[in-house]
């Protein structure tokens, strides 16, 4: 965020959970939410990264270590939220993993923590489903759920399994809009393009630059602004959409 940018307090008094909040897009969003007045719970698997993120954010933040593909970890997360607050207003289901294995080299499981089909689907699809489902009892009517999808869900890019997992997430935003309409909970997807985070190598970012109409990679803070919009009342009549923050890459 630039020094001259004024941050409104659109999210004053809200309680939010951000999965994958210890790095990249999730961390930038946690910063933004706190600046806008929210109390945030952030998650990630690596305790060290989580501790660093909590320290960096500095106030109104709690780190809860856990893996979104582990249902017991999700129960622990929401129990922590429940112990400290009686409700949840915003959920940013953002944790995800990427893999660019082309067809022909996809394997069933993973060795040495190399990412393969099991892991992608376990984290990006199963993990996201239960992240949202297990949060529902804590939601009061009128909350906002934002899911991190990707331009990879719409484009024929590298990493078909990753792309398919993100297309599933986009589809969840539509279906859950219907499932949750009686509770007045809005569900939207945000689809980043190429964003400068530890997830993508510098080589990948350089190679792809030519295909981005805006001719630059995005910053996590630019995604965070869109997520804060979807979390706030500024988007009160918006649900079920996919909001691209992609410098135009998936629009041409
Ligand atoms: N960067 C891009 O260009 C881009 C583009 C489109 C979509 N996205 C999506 O944006 C989301 C965030 O990615 P990012 O770019 O910000 O990457 P990042 O900087 O690597 O952050 C990923 C975050 O997710 C956490 N995480 C990963 N697996 C997890 C798991 N199983 N359980 C809990 N937390 C987990 C990581 O912490 P630990 O590793 O400690 O668990 C970290 O906090 C992902 O869903 C990604 O697919 C990114």
Short mmCIF file of C-alpha atoms and ligand atoms in Angstrom, two decimals:
data_model
loop_
_atom_site.label_atom_id
_atom_site.label_comp_id
_atom_site.label_asym_id
_atom_site.label_seq_id
_atom_site.Cartn_x
_atom_site.Cartn_y
_atom_site.Cartn_z
CA UNK A 1 0.00 0.00 0.00
CA UNK A 2 1.29 3.47 -0.83
CA UNK A 3 1.65 6.00 1.95
CA UNK A 4 -0.85 8.33 0.33
CA UNK A 5 -3.54 5.67 0.05
CA UNK A 6 -6.31 6.15 2.56
CA UNK A 7 -7.60 2.94 4.10
CA UNK A 8 -11.25 3.08 5.09
CA UNK A 9 -12.54 1.17 8.10
CA UNK A 10 -15.09 -0.80 6.13
CA UNK A 11 -14.47 -3.93 8.18
CA UNK A 12 -14.53 -2.38 11.65
CA UNK A 13 -15.37 -4.91 14.36
CA UNK A 14 -15.47 -7.91 12.01
CA UNK A 15 -13.95 -11.29 12.81
CA UNK A 16 -12.17 -13.10 9.96
CA UNK A 17 -10.38 -16.36 9.28
CA UNK A 18 -7.75 -16.45 6.52
CA UNK A 19 -6.31 -19.83 5.60
CA UNK A 20 -2.82 -19.62 4.17
CA UNK A 21 -2.48 -16.27 5.92
CA UNK A 22 1.22 -16.61 6.69
CA UNK A 23 2.51 -15.72 3.21
CA UNK A 24 1.75 -14.03 -0.10
CA UNK A 25 -1.86 -13.16 -0.89
CA UNK A 26 -3.20 -14.39 2.47
CA UNK A 27 -0.67 -12.38 4.44
CA UNK A 28 -1.30 -9.20 2.41
CA UNK A 29 -5.03 -9.68 2.98
CA UNK A 30 -4.51 -10.18 6.72
CA UNK A 31 -2.61 -6.85 6.80
CA UNK A 32 -5.39 -5.16 4.85
CA UNK A 33 -8.19 -6.60 7.00
CA UNK A 34 -6.47 -5.46 10.20
CA UNK A 35 -5.95 -1.98 8.74
CA UNK A 36 -9.66 -1.89 7.94
CA UNK A 37 -10.60 -2.81 11.51
CA UNK A 38 -10.89 -6.61 11.50
CA UNK A 39 -9.64 -9.13 14.05
CA UNK A 40 -8.05 -11.98 12.07
CA UNK A 41 -7.15 -15.61 12.63
CA UNK A 42 -4.50 -16.75 10.15
CA UNK A 43 -3.37 -20.30 9.41
CA UNK A 44 -0.51 -22.14 7.73
CA UNK A 45 1.36 -25.39 8.23
CA UNK A 46 4.78 -23.93 9.09
CA UNK A 47 4.83 -22.59 12.65
CA UNK A 48 7.89 -20.38 11.98
CA UNK A 49 6.28 -18.59 9.04
CA UNK A 50 3.09 -18.18 11.01
CA UNK A 51 4.94 -16.67 13.98
CA UNK A 52 6.76 -14.27 11.65
CA UNK A 53 3.49 -13.22 10.03
CA UNK A 54 1.79 -12.62 13.39
CA UNK A 55 4.74 -10.49 14.49
CA UNK A 56 4.70 -8.53 11.23
CA UNK A 57 0.97 -7.80 11.44
CA UNK A 58 1.48 -6.80 15.04
CA UNK A 59 -2.05 -6.42 16.41
CA UNK A 60 -5.51 -7.95 16.24
CA UNK A 61 -4.16 -11.23 14.89
CA UNK A 62 -3.88 -14.82 16.13
CA UNK A 63 -1.96 -17.58 14.33
CA UNK A 64 -3.38 -21.10 14.41
CA UNK A 65 -1.02 -23.69 12.93
CA UNK A 66 -2.71 -26.32 10.79
CA UNK A 67 -3.15 -28.08 7.48
CA UNK A 68 -6.46 -27.42 5.71
CA UNK A 69 -6.52 -30.97 4.38
CA UNK A 70 -6.52 -32.30 7.95
CA UNK A 71 -10.04 -32.16 9.38
CA UNK A 72 -8.84 -32.33 12.99
CA UNK A 73 -6.70 -29.24 12.35
CA UNK A 74 -9.76 -27.43 10.99
CA UNK A 75 -11.75 -28.39 14.11
CA UNK A 76 -8.94 -27.01 16.25
CA UNK A 77 -8.94 -23.77 14.23
CA UNK A 78 -12.66 -23.17 14.63
CA UNK A 79 -12.60 -24.18 18.30
CA UNK A 80 -9.97 -21.50 18.84
CA UNK A 81 -12.15 -18.94 17.07
CA UNK A 82 -15.16 -20.04 19.13
CA UNK A 83 -13.29 -19.80 22.42
CA UNK A 84 -12.29 -16.21 21.69
CA UNK A 85 -15.37 -14.96 19.84
CA UNK A 86 -18.93 -16.08 19.49
CA UNK A 87 -19.02 -15.66 15.73
CA UNK A 88 -17.28 -15.36 12.40
CA UNK A 89 -18.11 -12.67 9.82
CA UNK A 90 -15.59 -13.27 7.02
CA UNK A 91 -13.84 -16.37 5.75
CA UNK A 92 -11.07 -16.11 3.16
CA UNK A 93 -10.45 -19.73 2.09
CA UNK A 94 -7.15 -19.09 0.39
CA UNK A 95 -4.64 -21.84 1.25
CA UNK A 96 -3.53 -23.67 -1.86
CA UNK A 97 -0.68 -25.49 -3.54
CA UNK A 98 0.46 -25.46 -7.17
CA UNK A 99 2.01 -28.03 -9.46
CA UNK A 100 2.86 -27.76 -13.15
CA UNK A 101 3.17 -31.47 -14.00
CA UNK A 102 2.08 -31.96 -17.64
CA UNK A 103 -0.10 -34.88 -18.68
CA UNK A 104 2.20 -37.88 -18.95
CA UNK A 105 4.03 -37.08 -15.72
CA UNK A 106 1.14 -36.92 -13.26
CA UNK A 107 1.52 -39.40 -10.43
CA UNK A 108 -0.99 -40.57 -7.89
CA UNK A 109 0.79 -39.76 -4.70
CA UNK A 110 3.74 -37.72 -3.59
CA UNK A 111 7.22 -38.63 -2.47
CA UNK A 112 9.66 -36.34 -0.68
CA UNK A 113 6.81 -33.85 -0.45
CA UNK A 114 6.76 -33.42 -4.24
CA UNK A 115 3.30 -32.28 -5.18
CA UNK A 116 1.14 -34.65 -7.17
CA UNK A 117 -2.52 -35.29 -7.78
CA UNK A 118 -3.43 -36.44 -4.24
CA UNK A 119 -1.93 -33.40 -2.65
CA UNK A 120 -3.38 -30.86 -5.08
CA UNK A 121 -6.88 -32.26 -4.70
CA UNK A 122 -6.58 -32.81 -0.95
CA UNK A 123 -5.50 -29.25 -0.25
CA UNK A 124 -7.18 -27.20 -2.98
CA UNK A 125 -10.48 -29.06 -3.22
CA UNK A 126 -11.13 -31.25 -0.16
CA UNK A 127 -9.37 -28.81 2.18
CA UNK A 128 -11.37 -25.87 0.86
CA UNK A 129 -14.70 -27.70 1.08
CA UNK A 130 -14.18 -28.53 4.75
CA UNK A 131 -12.66 -25.13 5.53
CA UNK A 132 -15.98 -23.62 4.48
CA UNK A 133 -18.33 -26.31 5.75
CA UNK A 134 -16.81 -26.42 9.22
CA UNK A 135 -16.98 -22.61 9.48
CA UNK A 136 -20.72 -22.44 8.86
CA UNK A 137 -21.93 -22.96 12.47
CA UNK A 138 -19.89 -19.91 13.49
CA UNK A 139 -21.35 -17.65 10.81
CA UNK A 140 -24.12 -15.26 11.61
CA UNK A 141 -26.51 -14.44 8.79
CA UNK A 142 -25.06 -11.90 6.39
CA UNK A 143 -21.41 -12.97 6.35
CA UNK A 144 -19.02 -13.09 3.43
CA UNK A 145 -17.00 -16.04 2.16
CA UNK A 146 -14.26 -15.50 -0.41
CA UNK A 147 -12.55 -18.42 -2.15
CA UNK A 148 -9.18 -18.15 -3.89
CA UNK A 149 -9.52 -19.61 -7.36
CA UNK A 150 -7.13 -18.71 -10.22
CA UNK A 151 -6.95 -17.71 -13.87
CA UNK A 152 -5.62 -21.26 -14.25
CA UNK A 153 -9.22 -22.44 -13.80
CA UNK A 154 -10.23 -20.69 -17.04
CA UNK A 155 -7.15 -20.99 -19.20
CA UNK A 156 -5.40 -23.96 -20.74
CA UNK A 157 -2.16 -23.30 -18.93
CA UNK A 158 0.56 -25.48 -17.44
CA UNK A 159 -0.60 -27.77 -14.67
CA UNK A 160 -3.93 -29.29 -15.66
CA UNK A 161 -4.63 -30.78 -12.23
CA UNK A 162 -4.03 -27.43 -10.55
CA UNK A 163 -6.25 -25.73 -13.17
CA UNK A 164 -9.01 -28.28 -12.61
CA UNK A 165 -8.80 -27.78 -8.84
CA UNK A 166 -9.26 -24.04 -9.33
CA UNK A 167 -12.15 -24.54 -11.79
CA UNK A 168 -13.79 -26.60 -9.03
CA UNK A 169 -13.38 -23.67 -6.65
CA UNK A 170 -15.02 -21.30 -9.11
CA UNK A 171 -17.90 -23.77 -9.38
CA UNK A 172 -18.21 -23.96 -5.56
CA UNK A 173 -18.79 -20.19 -5.46
CA UNK A 174 -21.82 -20.61 -7.71
CA UNK A 175 -23.30 -23.64 -5.93
CA UNK A 176 -22.66 -22.40 -2.40
CA UNK A 177 -24.34 -19.10 -3.28
CA UNK A 178 -27.47 -21.21 -3.70
CA UNK A 179 -26.79 -23.43 -0.66
CA UNK A 180 -26.26 -20.43 1.64
CA UNK A 181 -28.83 -17.97 0.28
CA UNK A 182 -31.25 -18.64 3.17
CA UNK A 183 -28.51 -17.53 5.56
CA UNK A 184 -27.73 -14.39 3.54
CA UNK A 185 -24.10 -15.44 3.32
CA UNK A 186 -22.46 -14.22 0.12
CA UNK A 187 -19.90 -16.47 -1.58
CA UNK A 188 -17.51 -15.14 -4.19
CA UNK A 189 -14.30 -16.30 -5.82
CA UNK A 190 -11.26 -14.14 -6.43
CA UNK A 191 -9.04 -15.23 -9.30
CA UNK A 192 -5.51 -13.88 -9.23
CA UNK A 193 -3.35 -13.86 -12.34
CA UNK A 194 0.42 -13.89 -11.95
CA UNK A 195 1.12 -12.47 -8.50
CA UNK A 196 4.50 -11.92 -6.94
CA UNK A 197 4.52 -14.41 -4.04
CA UNK A 198 6.83 -17.25 -2.99
CA UNK A 199 4.51 -19.71 -4.80
CA UNK A 200 5.89 -18.90 -8.27
CA UNK A 201 9.53 -18.88 -9.30
CA UNK A 202 11.08 -15.72 -10.77
CA UNK A 203 11.75 -17.68 -13.97
CA UNK A 204 8.05 -18.52 -14.32
CA UNK A 205 7.03 -14.91 -13.75
CA UNK A 206 9.54 -13.64 -16.33
CA UNK A 207 8.47 -16.20 -18.93
CA UNK A 208 4.80 -15.33 -18.63
CA UNK A 209 5.12 -11.53 -18.63
CA UNK A 210 4.58 -11.18 -22.38
CA UNK A 211 1.13 -12.69 -22.11
CA UNK A 212 -0.07 -10.18 -19.51
CA UNK A 213 -1.80 -7.16 -21.13
CA UNK A 214 -0.61 -4.91 -18.28
CA UNK A 215 2.96 -6.17 -18.84
CA UNK A 216 3.74 -6.69 -15.18
CA UNK A 217 3.07 -9.18 -12.43
CA UNK A 218 0.60 -8.19 -9.73
CA UNK A 219 1.32 -7.53 -6.07
CA UNK A 220 -0.39 -9.50 -3.31
CA UNK A 221 -1.70 -6.17 -1.99
CA UNK A 222 -3.64 -5.70 -5.24
CA UNK A 223 -5.44 -8.98 -4.62
CA UNK A 224 -5.96 -8.05 -0.97
CA UNK A 225 -7.82 -4.89 -2.01
CA UNK A 226 -10.23 -6.95 -4.11
CA UNK A 227 -10.74 -9.44 -1.27
CA UNK A 228 -11.46 -6.59 1.17
CA UNK A 229 -14.04 -5.26 -1.29
CA UNK A 230 -15.75 -8.66 -1.48
CA UNK A 231 -15.61 -8.96 2.32
CA UNK A 232 -17.20 -5.56 2.87
CA UNK A 233 -20.64 -4.05 2.42
CA UNK A 234 -19.32 -2.26 -0.68
CA UNK A 235 -20.10 -5.54 -2.46
CA UNK A 236 -23.46 -6.05 -0.71
CA UNK A 237 -25.31 -6.99 -3.94
CA UNK A 238 -22.54 -9.22 -5.32
CA UNK A 239 -22.57 -12.97 -4.84
CA UNK A 240 -21.51 -16.01 -6.86
CA UNK A 241 -19.04 -14.07 -9.01
CA UNK A 242 -15.45 -14.66 -9.99
CA UNK A 243 -13.50 -11.43 -9.62
CA UNK A 244 -10.33 -11.54 -11.70
CA UNK A 245 -7.28 -9.64 -10.45
CA UNK A 246 -5.05 -10.59 -13.32
CA UNK A 247 -3.78 -7.60 -15.31
CA UNK A 248 -6.08 -8.84 -18.07
CA UNK A 249 -4.36 -12.18 -18.71
CA UNK A 250 -7.55 -14.25 -18.67
CA UNK A 251 -9.66 -11.59 -20.38
CA UNK A 252 -8.13 -11.60 -23.87
N1 LIG B 1 0.76 -16.35 -6.73
C1 LIG B 1 0.00 -16.43 -7.80
O1 LIG B 1 0.38 -16.00 -8.89
C2 LIG B 1 -1.37 -17.06 -7.70
C3 LIG B 1 -2.19 -17.01 -8.82
C4 LIG B 1 -3.46 -17.57 -8.77
C5 LIG B 1 -3.90 -18.16 -7.61
N2 LIG B 1 -3.08 -18.22 -6.53
C6 LIG B 1 -3.62 -18.85 -5.33
O2 LIG B 1 -3.48 -17.98 -4.24
C7 LIG B 1 -3.44 -18.72 -3.01
C8 LIG B 1 -2.30 -18.20 -2.16
O3 LIG B 1 -1.10 -18.42 -2.85
P1 LIG B 1 0.16 -17.44 -2.75
O4 LIG B 1 0.56 -17.11 -4.12
O5 LIG B 1 -0.11 -16.38 -1.77
O6 LIG B 1 1.26 -18.49 -2.24
P2 LIG B 1 2.19 -18.55 -0.96
O7 LIG B 1 2.85 -17.25 -0.73
O8 LIG B 1 3.00 -19.77 -1.15
O9 LIG B 1 1.15 -18.78 0.24
C9 LIG B 1 0.48 -19.97 0.40
C10 LIG B 1 -0.08 -20.00 1.80
O10 LIG B 1 -0.89 -21.17 1.97
C11 LIG B 1 -0.38 -21.92 3.07
N3 LIG B 1 -0.66 -23.32 2.82
C12 LIG B 1 -0.25 -24.10 1.78
N4 LIG B 1 -0.73 -25.33 1.91
C13 LIG B 1 -1.47 -25.34 3.04
C14 LIG B 1 -2.21 -26.31 3.72
N5 LIG B 1 -2.29 -27.57 3.27
N6 LIG B 1 -2.86 -25.99 4.87
C15 LIG B 1 -2.77 -24.72 5.34
N7 LIG B 1 -2.07 -23.75 4.76
C16 LIG B 1 -1.43 -24.06 3.62
C17 LIG B 1 1.10 -21.55 3.14
O11 LIG B 1 1.69 -21.78 4.40
P3 LIG B 1 2.42 -23.20 4.71
O12 LIG B 1 3.22 -23.56 3.50
O13 LIG B 1 3.23 -22.93 5.94
O14 LIG B 1 1.32 -24.16 4.95
C18 LIG B 1 1.00 -20.06 2.85
O15 LIG B 1 0.58 -19.36 4.00
C19 LIG B 1 -3.34 -20.18 -3.44
O16 LIG B 1 -4.61 -20.79 -3.33
C20 LIG B 1 -2.90 -20.11 -4.89
O17 LIG B 1 -3.30 -21.25 -5.61
C21 LIG B 1 -1.83 -17.68 -6.54
#
